[in-house]
Every structure is written in structure tokens, then in C-alpha cells.
Coordinates of C-alpha atoms and ligand atoms in Angstrom, one line a residue:
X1 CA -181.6 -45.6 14.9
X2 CA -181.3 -48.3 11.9
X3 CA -182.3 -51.5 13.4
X4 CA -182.7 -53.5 10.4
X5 CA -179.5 -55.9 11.2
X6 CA -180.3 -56.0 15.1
X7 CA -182.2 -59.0 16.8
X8 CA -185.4 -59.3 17.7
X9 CA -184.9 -58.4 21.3
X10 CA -182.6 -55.3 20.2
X11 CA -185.8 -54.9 17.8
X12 CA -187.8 -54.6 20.9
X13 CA -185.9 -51.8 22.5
X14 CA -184.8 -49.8 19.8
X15 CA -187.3 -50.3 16.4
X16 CA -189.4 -46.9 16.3
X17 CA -187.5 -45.0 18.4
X18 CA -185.9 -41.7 16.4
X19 CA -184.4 -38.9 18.9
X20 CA -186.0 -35.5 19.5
X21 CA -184.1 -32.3 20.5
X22 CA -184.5 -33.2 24.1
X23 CA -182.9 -36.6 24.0
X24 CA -185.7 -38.5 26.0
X25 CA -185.1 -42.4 26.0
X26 CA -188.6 -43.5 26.2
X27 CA -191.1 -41.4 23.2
X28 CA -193.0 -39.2 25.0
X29 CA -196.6 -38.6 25.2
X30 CA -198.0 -36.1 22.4
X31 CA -201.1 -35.6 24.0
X32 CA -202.3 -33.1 21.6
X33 CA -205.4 -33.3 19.5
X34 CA -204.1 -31.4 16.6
X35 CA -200.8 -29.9 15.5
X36 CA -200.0 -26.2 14.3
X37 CA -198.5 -25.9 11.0
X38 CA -196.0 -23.1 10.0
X39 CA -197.9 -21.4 7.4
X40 CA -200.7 -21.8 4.7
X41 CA -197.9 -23.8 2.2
X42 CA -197.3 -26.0 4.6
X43 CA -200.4 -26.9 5.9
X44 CA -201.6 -27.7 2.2
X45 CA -198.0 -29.7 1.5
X46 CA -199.6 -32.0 4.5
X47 CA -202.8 -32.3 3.2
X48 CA -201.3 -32.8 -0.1
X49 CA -199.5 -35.8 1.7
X50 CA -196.2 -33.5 0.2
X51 CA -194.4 -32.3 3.2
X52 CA -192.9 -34.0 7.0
X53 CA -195.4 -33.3 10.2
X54 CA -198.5 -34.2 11.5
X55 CA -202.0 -32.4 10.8
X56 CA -204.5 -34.2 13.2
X57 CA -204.1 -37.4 15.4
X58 CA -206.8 -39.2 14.3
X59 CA -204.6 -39.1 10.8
X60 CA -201.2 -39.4 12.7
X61 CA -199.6 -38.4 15.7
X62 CA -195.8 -39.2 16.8
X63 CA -196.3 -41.5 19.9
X64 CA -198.6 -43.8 18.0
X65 CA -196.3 -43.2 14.6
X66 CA -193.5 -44.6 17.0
X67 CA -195.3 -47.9 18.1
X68 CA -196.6 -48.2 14.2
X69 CA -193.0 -48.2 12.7
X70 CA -191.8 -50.5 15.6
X71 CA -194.4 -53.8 15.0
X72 CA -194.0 -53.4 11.2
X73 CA -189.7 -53.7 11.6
X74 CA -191.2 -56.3 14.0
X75 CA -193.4 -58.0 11.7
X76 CA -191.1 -57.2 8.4
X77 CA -193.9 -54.9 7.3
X78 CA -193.8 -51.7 5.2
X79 CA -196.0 -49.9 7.5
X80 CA -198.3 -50.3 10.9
X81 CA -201.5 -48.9 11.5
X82 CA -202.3 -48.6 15.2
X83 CA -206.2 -49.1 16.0
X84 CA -207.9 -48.6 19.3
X85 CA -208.7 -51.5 19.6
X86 CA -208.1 -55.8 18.4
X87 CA -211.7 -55.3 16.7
X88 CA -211.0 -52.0 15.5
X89 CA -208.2 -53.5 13.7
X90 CA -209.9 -56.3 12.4
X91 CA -212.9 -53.6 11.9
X92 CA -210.8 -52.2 9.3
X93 CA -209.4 -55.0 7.5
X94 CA -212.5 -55.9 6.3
X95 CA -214.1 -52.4 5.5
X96 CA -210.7 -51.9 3.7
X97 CA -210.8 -55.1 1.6
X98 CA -214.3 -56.3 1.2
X99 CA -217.2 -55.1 -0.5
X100 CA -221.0 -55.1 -0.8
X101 CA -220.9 -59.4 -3.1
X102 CA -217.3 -59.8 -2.1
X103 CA -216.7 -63.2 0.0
X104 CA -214.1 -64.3 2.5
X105 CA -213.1 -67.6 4.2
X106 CA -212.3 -67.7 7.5
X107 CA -211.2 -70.1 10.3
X108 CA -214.2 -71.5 12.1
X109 CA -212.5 -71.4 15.3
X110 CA -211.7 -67.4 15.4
X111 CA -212.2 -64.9 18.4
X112 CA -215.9 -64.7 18.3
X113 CA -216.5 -61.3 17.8
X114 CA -214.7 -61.7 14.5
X115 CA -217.1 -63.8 13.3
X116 CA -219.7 -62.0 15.0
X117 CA -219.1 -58.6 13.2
X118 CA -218.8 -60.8 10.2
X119 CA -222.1 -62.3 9.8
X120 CA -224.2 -60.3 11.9
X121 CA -223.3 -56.9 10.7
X122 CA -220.9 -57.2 7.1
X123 CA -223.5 -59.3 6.1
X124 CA -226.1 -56.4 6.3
X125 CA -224.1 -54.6 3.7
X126 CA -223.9 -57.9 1.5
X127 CA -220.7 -59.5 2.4
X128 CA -220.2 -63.6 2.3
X129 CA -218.4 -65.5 4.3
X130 CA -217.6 -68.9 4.6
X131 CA -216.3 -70.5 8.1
X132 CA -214.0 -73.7 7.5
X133 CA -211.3 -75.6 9.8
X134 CA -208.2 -73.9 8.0
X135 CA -205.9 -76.6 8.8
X136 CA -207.3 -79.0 6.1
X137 CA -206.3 -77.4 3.1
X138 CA -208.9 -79.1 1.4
X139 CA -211.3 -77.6 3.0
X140 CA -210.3 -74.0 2.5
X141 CA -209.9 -74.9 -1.3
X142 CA -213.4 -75.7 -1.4
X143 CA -214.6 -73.3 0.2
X144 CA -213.5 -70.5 -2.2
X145 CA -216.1 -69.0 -5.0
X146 CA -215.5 -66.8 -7.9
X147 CA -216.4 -63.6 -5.9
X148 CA -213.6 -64.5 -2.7
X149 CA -211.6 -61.6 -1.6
X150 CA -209.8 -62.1 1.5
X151 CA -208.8 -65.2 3.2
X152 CA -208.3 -64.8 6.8
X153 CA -206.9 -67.2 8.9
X154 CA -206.1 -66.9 13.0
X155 CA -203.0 -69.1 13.8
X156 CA -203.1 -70.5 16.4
X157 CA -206.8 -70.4 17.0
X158 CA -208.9 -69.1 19.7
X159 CA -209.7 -70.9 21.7
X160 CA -208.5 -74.2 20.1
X161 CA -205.6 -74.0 19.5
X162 CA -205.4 -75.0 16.4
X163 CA -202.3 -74.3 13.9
X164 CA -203.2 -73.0 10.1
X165 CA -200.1 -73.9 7.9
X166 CA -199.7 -69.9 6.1
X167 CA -197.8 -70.6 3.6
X168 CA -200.0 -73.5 2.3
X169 CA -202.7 -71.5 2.3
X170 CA -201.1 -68.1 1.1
X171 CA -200.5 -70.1 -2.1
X172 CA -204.0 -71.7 -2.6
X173 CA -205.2 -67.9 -2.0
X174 CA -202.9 -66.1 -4.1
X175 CA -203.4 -69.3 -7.0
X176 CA -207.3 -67.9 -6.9
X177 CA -206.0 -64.1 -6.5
X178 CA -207.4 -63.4 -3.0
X179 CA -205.1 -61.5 -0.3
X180 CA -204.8 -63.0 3.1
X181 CA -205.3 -61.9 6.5
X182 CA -203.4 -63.8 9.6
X183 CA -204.5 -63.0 13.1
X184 CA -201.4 -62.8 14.9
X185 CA -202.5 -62.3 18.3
X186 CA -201.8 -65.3 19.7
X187 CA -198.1 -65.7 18.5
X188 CA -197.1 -62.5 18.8
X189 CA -194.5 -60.8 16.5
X190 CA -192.0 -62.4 19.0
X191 CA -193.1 -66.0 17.7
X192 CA -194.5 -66.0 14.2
X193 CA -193.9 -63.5 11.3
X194 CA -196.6 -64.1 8.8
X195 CA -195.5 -61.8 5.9
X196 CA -192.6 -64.2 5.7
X197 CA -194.5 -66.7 5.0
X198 CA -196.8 -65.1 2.6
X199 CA -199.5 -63.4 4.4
X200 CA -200.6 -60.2 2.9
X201 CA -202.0 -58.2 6.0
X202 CA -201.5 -59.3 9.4
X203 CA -203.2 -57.6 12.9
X204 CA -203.0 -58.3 16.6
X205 CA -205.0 -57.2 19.6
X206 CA -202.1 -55.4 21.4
X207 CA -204.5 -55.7 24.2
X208 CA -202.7 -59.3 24.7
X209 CA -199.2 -60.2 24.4
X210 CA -197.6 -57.0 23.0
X211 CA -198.9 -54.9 25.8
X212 CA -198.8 -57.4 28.3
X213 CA -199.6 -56.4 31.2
X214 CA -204.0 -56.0 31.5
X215 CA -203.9 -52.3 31.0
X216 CA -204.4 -51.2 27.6
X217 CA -207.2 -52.2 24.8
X218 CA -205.7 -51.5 21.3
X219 CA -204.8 -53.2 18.0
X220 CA -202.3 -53.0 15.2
X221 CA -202.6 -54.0 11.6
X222 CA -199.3 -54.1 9.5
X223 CA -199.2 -54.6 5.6
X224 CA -197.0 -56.5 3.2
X225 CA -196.9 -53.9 0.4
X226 CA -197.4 -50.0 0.2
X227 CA -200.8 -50.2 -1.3
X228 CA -202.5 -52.7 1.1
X229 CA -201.3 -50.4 3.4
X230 CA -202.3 -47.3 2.1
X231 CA -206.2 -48.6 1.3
X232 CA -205.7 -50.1 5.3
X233 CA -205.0 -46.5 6.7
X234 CA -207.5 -44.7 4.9
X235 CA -210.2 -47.3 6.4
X236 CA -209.2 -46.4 9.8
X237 CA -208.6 -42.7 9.4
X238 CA -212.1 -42.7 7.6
X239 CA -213.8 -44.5 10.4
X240 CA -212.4 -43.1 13.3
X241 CA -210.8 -46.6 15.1
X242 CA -207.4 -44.7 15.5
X243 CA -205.5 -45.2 19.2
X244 CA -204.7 -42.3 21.4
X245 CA -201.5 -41.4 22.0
X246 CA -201.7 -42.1 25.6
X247 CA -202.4 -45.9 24.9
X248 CA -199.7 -45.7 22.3
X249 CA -197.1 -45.0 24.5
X250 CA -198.3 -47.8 27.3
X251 CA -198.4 -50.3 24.7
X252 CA -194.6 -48.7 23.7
X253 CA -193.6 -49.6 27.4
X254 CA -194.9 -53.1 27.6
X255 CA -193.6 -54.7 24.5
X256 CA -190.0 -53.5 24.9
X257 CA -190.1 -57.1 27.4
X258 CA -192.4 -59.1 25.3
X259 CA -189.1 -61.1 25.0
X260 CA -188.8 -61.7 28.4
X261 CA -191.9 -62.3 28.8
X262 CA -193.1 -65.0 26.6
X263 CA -189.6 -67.0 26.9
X264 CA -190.6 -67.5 30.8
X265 CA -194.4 -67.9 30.3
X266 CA -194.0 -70.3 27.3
X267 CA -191.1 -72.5 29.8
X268 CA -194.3 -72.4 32.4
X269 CA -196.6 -73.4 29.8
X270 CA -194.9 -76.5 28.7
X271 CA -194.3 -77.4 32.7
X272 CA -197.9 -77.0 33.2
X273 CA -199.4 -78.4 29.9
X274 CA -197.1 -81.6 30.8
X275 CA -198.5 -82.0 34.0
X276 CA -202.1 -82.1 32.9
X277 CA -202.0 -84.3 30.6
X278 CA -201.4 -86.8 33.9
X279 CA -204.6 -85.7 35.0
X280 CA -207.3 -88.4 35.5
X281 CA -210.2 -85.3 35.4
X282 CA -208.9 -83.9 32.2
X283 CA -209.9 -85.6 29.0
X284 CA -207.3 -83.4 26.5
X285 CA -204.9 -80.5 26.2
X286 CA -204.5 -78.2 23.8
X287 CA -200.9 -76.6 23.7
X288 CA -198.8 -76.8 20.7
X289 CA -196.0 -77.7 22.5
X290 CA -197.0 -81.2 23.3
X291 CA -196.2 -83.8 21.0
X292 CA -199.5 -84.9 20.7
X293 CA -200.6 -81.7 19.6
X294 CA -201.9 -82.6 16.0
X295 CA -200.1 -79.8 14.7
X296 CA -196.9 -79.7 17.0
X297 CA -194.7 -80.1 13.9
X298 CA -196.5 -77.4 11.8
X299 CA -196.0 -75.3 14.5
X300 CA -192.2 -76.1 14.9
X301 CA -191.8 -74.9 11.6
X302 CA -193.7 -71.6 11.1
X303 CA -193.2 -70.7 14.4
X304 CA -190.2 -70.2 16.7
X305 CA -191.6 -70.9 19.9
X306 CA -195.2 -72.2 21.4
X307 CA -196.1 -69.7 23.3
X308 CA -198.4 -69.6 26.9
X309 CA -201.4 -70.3 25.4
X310 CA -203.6 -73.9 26.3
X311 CA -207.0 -75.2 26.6
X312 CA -207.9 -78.3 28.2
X313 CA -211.2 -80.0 28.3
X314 CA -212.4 -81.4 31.4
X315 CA -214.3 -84.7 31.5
X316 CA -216.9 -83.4 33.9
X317 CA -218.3 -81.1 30.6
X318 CA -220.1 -77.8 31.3
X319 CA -220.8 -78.3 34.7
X320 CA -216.8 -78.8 35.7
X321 CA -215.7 -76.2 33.5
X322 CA -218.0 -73.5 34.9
X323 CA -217.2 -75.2 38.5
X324 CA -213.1 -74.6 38.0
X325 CA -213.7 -71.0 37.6
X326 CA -214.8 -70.3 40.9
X327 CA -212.3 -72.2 42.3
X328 CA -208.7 -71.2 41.3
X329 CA -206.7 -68.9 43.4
X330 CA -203.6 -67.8 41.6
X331 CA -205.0 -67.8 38.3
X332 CA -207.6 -64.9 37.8
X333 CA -211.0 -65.4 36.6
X334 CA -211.2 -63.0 33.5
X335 CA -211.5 -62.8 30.0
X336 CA -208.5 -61.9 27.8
X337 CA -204.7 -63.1 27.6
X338 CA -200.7 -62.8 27.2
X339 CA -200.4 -60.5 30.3
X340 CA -197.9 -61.1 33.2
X341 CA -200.7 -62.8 35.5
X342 CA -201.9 -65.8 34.5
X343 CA -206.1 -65.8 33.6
X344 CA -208.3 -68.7 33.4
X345 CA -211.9 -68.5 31.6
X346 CA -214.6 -70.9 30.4
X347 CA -215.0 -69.9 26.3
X348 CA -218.6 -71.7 26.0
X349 CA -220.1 -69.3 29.0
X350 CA -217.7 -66.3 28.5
X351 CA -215.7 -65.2 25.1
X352 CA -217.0 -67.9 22.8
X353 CA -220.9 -67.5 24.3
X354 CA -222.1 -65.4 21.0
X355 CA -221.1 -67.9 18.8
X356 CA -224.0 -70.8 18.6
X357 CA -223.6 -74.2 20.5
X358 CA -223.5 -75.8 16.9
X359 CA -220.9 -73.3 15.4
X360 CA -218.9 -74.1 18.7
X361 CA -219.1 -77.8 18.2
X362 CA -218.0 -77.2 14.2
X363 CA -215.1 -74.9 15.3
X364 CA -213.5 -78.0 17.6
X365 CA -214.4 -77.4 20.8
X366 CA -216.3 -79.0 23.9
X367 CA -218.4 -76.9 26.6
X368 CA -216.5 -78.2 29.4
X369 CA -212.8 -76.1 28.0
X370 CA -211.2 -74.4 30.0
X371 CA -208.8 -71.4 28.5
X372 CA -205.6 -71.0 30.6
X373 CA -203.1 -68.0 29.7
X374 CA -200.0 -68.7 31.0
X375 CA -198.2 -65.9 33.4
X376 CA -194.7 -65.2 34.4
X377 CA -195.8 -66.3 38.5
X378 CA -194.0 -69.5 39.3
X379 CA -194.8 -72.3 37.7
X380 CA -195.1 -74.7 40.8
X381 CA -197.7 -72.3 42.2
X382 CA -199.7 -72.5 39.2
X383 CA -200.0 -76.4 39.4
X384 CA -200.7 -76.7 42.7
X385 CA -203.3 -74.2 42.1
X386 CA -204.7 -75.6 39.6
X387 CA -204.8 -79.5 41.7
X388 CA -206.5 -77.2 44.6
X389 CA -209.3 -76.7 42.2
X390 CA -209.7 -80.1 40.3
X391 CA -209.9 -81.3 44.0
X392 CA -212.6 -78.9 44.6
X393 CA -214.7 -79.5 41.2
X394 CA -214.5 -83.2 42.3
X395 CA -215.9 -82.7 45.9
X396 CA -218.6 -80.3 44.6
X397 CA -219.7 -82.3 41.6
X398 CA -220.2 -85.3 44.0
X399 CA -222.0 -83.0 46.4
X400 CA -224.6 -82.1 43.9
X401 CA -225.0 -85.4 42.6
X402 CA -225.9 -86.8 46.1
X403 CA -227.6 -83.8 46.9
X404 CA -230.3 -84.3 43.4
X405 CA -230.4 -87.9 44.1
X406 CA -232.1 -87.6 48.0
X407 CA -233.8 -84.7 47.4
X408 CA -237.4 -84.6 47.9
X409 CA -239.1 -83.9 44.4
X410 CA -241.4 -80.6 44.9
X411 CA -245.4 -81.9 45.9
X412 CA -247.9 -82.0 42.6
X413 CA -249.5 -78.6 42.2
X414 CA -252.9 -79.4 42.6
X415 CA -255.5 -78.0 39.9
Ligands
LCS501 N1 -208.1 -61.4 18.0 C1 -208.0 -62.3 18.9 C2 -207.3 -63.6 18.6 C3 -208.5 -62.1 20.2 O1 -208.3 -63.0 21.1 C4 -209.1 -60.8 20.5 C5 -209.7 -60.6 21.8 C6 -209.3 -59.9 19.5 C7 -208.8 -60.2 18.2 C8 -210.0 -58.6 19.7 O2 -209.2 -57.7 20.4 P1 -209.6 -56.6 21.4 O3 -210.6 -55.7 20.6 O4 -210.3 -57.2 22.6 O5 -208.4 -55.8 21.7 N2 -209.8 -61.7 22.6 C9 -210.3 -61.7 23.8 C10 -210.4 -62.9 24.6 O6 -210.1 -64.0 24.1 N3 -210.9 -62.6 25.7 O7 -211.2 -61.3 25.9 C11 -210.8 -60.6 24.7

């Protein structure tokens, strides 16, 4: 079906989806390895890139092709490649477009493995990079050299939430003839469209909001123009990150409601966001749908919604943050986000933990933040989960302190 004139939630349903003989609804799962051609022509038309079909699904396979052609009508993209995995996505981008000298300028405040397989392995192979707050344009103007490639830019930021204006920055890029990358994970397709505003190449980890629902790793990388995308496609086919249709078709399932989904989280999120601001043991909230987020207007504009992601510092530092986590009830202790339950995690001890303290402090955030992914659970039972464990934090902080302050220091070894 066309569904180039339909909404975004027709999009949902429909984008992707072309009939087979048998008229199933939902794409079903090609669970095949490889695919038989006809004859000796036919098989060299495919490899020849001349002739309809599949060959192998490491190259292609129709489940996955279904998801692919759904996020790029999603994302106004000429083409998706599905990966099996966020990092194999981002993984790809930069084998695709960098090169042994090349140099790229990335948000400071990026998932951490990003910057991880950045300077800890790219580097090996003679790649630069440069890690900058992305919101001051100034900044990422500076940062760039003769021999910069690729700006990428994750909007808004993890774990910061932080808001990177894309069209401001697709122009300083383009002005110096770099392409740019926008991590869209945290927006979604549902929220923020980057090629619209001038992005080049823009991935998500469909482990989060696309999928949805905490059973799937996988990524997606989706290109402005036909020979991004082709360069894109060969990285991954070359290297092996491709998805399997299985997880292609889960992923198919769960973002047919990522409508639904983030338009009740993101109500939650503002509820909840509200209310702790009022609270005398947090010290600030990051959610761009607070006024006095420092980029709530920004985020008005690009964007057309704020999503279920905040962070919130607590004044009680390391201790308090690591103290919440065994505390809440509703919310779940784990790492990732954008599922249908709610999940809480500290980013100094857990997702952020490779990054150093210093590169922590320089990418904006404290070690007593807490992450918070809003769920679709009801919102009142989230808050008063949340209280249950501020109360708690409190009681055990003052424990300890009383505890250290009559405890007998340990007798003198004596030598
Ligand atoms: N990009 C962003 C913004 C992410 O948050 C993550 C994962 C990735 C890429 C990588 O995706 P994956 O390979 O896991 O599918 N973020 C995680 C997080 O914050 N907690 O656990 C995983």
C-alpha cells in the first residue's frame, strides 16, 4: 500500500507492509538462511544487483526488508538498513563514513559505548574525534579541523538530556562539507524527524522505543540520499551486523503502537517530572518538557513532543543515587529504555560507568543522577513509588551517618 499521504499513526500500521499470495496481515517470518533462485541468469541478475529477489539474508531478507522500508517512510528516508543491534548500527556508520586521519565531532554526552568504540577502538585504526557540548554552536564550530568527516550529534542526549539544535548544526557542518549523523533513539521517529531538518544519516537502537516492549536488541540506520545509503549497506553487509528476521518481525509488532505508546508515557512524564521538581531531596530535573529545561523551546520546535525520558539529580550525590535503586518497587532496576514498564538506573555506576569521572563531569552530569524511563503503568503509582523510596534513601542515609559517627574505630595493629 502507498502510504506516503497517510499519518504518522496510519504510517505505523501500514508503511512496509506489501501483500503476499496468501494475504497474511502481519509480515511473516522468513526464517530462512538463503533463498533458491530460478536458474543460473537469475541468480547472476541478483548478484549483478539487476533482477527482484533475495540471495542471502545477511544481504536482505523480506521480514527485515519490511521493517527497513517502514522507519525510512517513517523517518522520510530513501532507504533503512536494519542492524542487530543500536551499536551495530552506530558500528556501521562510522566504518562507512570514516577513515584511517578522518575526524569527527561528537556530543560529549552520547551513550557511552558510542564514545567508547570511538576512542578506544576507531582510534586504533587512526580515526580523531573530538567530544563537545553540541548545544553551543560555538563550540562545535571550533571544534572542527580540515580533516572532519562526520558530525554526529544524539538529540536529546543520554543521559542528560540535553537538546542539539539539527538544523543549526547541519549548516555549520555542511558550510565545512562534513555529513551529519543524529542519534534518534531517544525521540523516536514518532517525535523528531532529523532528515527534515538536515541531517544526513540518522540511527536508533530499536531495542528502545521502536520495539518497546524489553524484548528485542536491534538497530536501524536510515539515509537522506541513495549514495549514503548505498556506502551504509555495504558496511553492514561487509561486516556481518545484519538483524535476523525473527527480531525483525518483533520489532514489526511493537512499533505498529509506538503512537500509543509514547502519547501516554510522555502525559506520565510531564505528571511525574512536575512533581519532582517539588521535591526537597532532589536538586534538578532533566525533562524537556519543563519550562526550565534550558532547551524546552528548542525542543518545541524540532520536536513534536517530549517524550518519557528524565534524569534527576539527587542532593544526597552518589551515595543517594545508588541508595534509590534498591529501593523502588514499581519502577524496575535495569539498564535500557522506551519500553512499556517504567526502568530506573544510576548512569555513573551502570551505563555511563566506562566513560571516566572527568568525561562525565565535562558531558553535564552529576554522580548522584538518577535515569528514569517513563512507562505506560499509572502515573499516580509511579509517584507514590518513587516518594516510598526518597523516604527510604532518607532513613538509610541517616542510618549510616549515625551508625559511622558511634562506631568504634578498629584497635591499632600493633607492629
Ligand atoms: N544509542 C543510544 C542513545 C542508546 O541509549 C543506546 C543503548 C544505543 C545507542 C545502543 O543500542 P543497543 O546496542 O543497546 O541496541 N542504550 C542503553 C542504555 O542507556 N541502557 O542500556 C542500553
Amino acid at each position: 500500500m502507498n502510504t506516503k499521504h497517510l499519518g504518522i499513526n496510519s504510517k505505523l500500521i501500514h508503511a512496509g507492509h506489501t501483500e503476499d499470495a496468501t494475504g497474511a496481515v502481519n509480515v511473516p517470518i522468513y526464517q530462512t538462511s538463503t533463498f533458491a533462485f530460478r536458474n543460473a541468469a537469475h541468480g547472476a541478475a541478483l548478484f549483478a544487483a539487476k533482477g527482484d529477489g533475495y540471495i542471502y539474508t545477511r544481504i536482505g531478507n523480506p521480514t527485515i526488508h519490511a521493517l527497513e522500508e517502514s522507519v525510512a517512510e517513517l523517518e522520510h528516508s530513501c532507504g533503512g538498513i536494519a542492524t542487530s543491534s543500536g551499536m551495530g548500527a552506530i558500528c556501521t556508520v562510522y566504518l562507512a563514513l570514516l577513515e584511517g586521519g578522518a575526524h569527527m565531532v561528537s556530543t560529549a554526552s552520547v551513550y557511552g559505548p558510542s564514545r567508547g568504540l570511538m576512542e578506544k577502538d576507531f582510534s586504533r585504526f587512526g580515526v580523531q574525534s573530538t567530544y563537545v557540548d553540541t548545544t553551543d554552536l560555538t563550540q562545535v564550530k571550533k571544534a572542527l579541523r580540515p580533516n572532519t568527516r562526520l558530525v554526529y550529534v544524539e538529540t536529546p542526549s543520554n543521559p542528560t538530556m540535553q537538546v542539539t539544535d539539527i538544523k543549526q548544526v547541519a549548516a555549520i557542518a555542511h558550510a565545512h562539507g562534513c555529513l551529519v549523523v543524529v542519534d534518534n533513539t531517544f525521540a523516536s521517529p514518532y517525535l523528531q524527524q532529523p532528515l527534515d531538518l538536515g541531517a544526513d544519516v540518522v540511527l536508533h537502537s530499536v531495542t528502545k522505543f521502536i520495539n518497546g516492549h524489553a524484548d528485542v536488541v536491534g538497530g536501524i540506520i536510515v539515509a537522506k540520499d541513495m549514495d549514503i545509503y548505498k556506502r551504509l549497506r555495504k558496511a553492514m553487509v561487509n561486516s556481518g551486523c545484519n538483524m535476523d528476521p525473527h527480531q525483525a518481525f518483533l520489532v514489526l509488532r511493537g512499533l505498529k503502537t509506538l503512537g500509543i505508546r509514547i502519547e501516554r508515557a510522555q502525559q506520565s512524564a510531564m505528571e511525574i517530572a512536575a512533581w519532582l521538581e517539588k521535591q526537597p531531596e532532589v536538586s534538578a530535573v532533566h525533562y524537556i518538557g519543563l519550562e526550565s529545561h534550558p532547551q524546552h523551546e528548542l525542543a518545541k520546535q524540532q520536536m513534536s513532543g517530549f517524550g518519557s525520558m528524565i534524569s534527576f539529580e539527587l542532593t544526597g550525590g552518589m551515595k543517594a543515587g545508588r541508595l534509590l535503586m534498591d529501593h523502588v518497587r514499581v519502577a524496575t532496576l535495569a539498564v535500557s529504555l522506551g519500553g512499556v514498564e517504567t526502568l530506573v538506573e544510576h548512569p555513573a555506576s551502570m551505563t555511563h560507568a566506562s566513560m571516566s569521572a572527568q568525561a562525565r563531569r565535562d558531558a553535564g552530569f552529576t554522580d548522584g543522577l538518577v535515569r528514569y524511563s517513563v512507562g505506560i503503568e499509572d502515573a499516580e503509582d509511579l509517584i507514590a513509588d518513587l516518594r516510598q523510596a526518597l523516604d527510604a534513601v532518607s532513613v538509610e542515609s541517616l542510618g549510616r551517618t549515625l551508625e559511622s559517627a558511634i562506631s568504634v574505630p578498629p584497635e591499632p595493629t600493633l607492629v
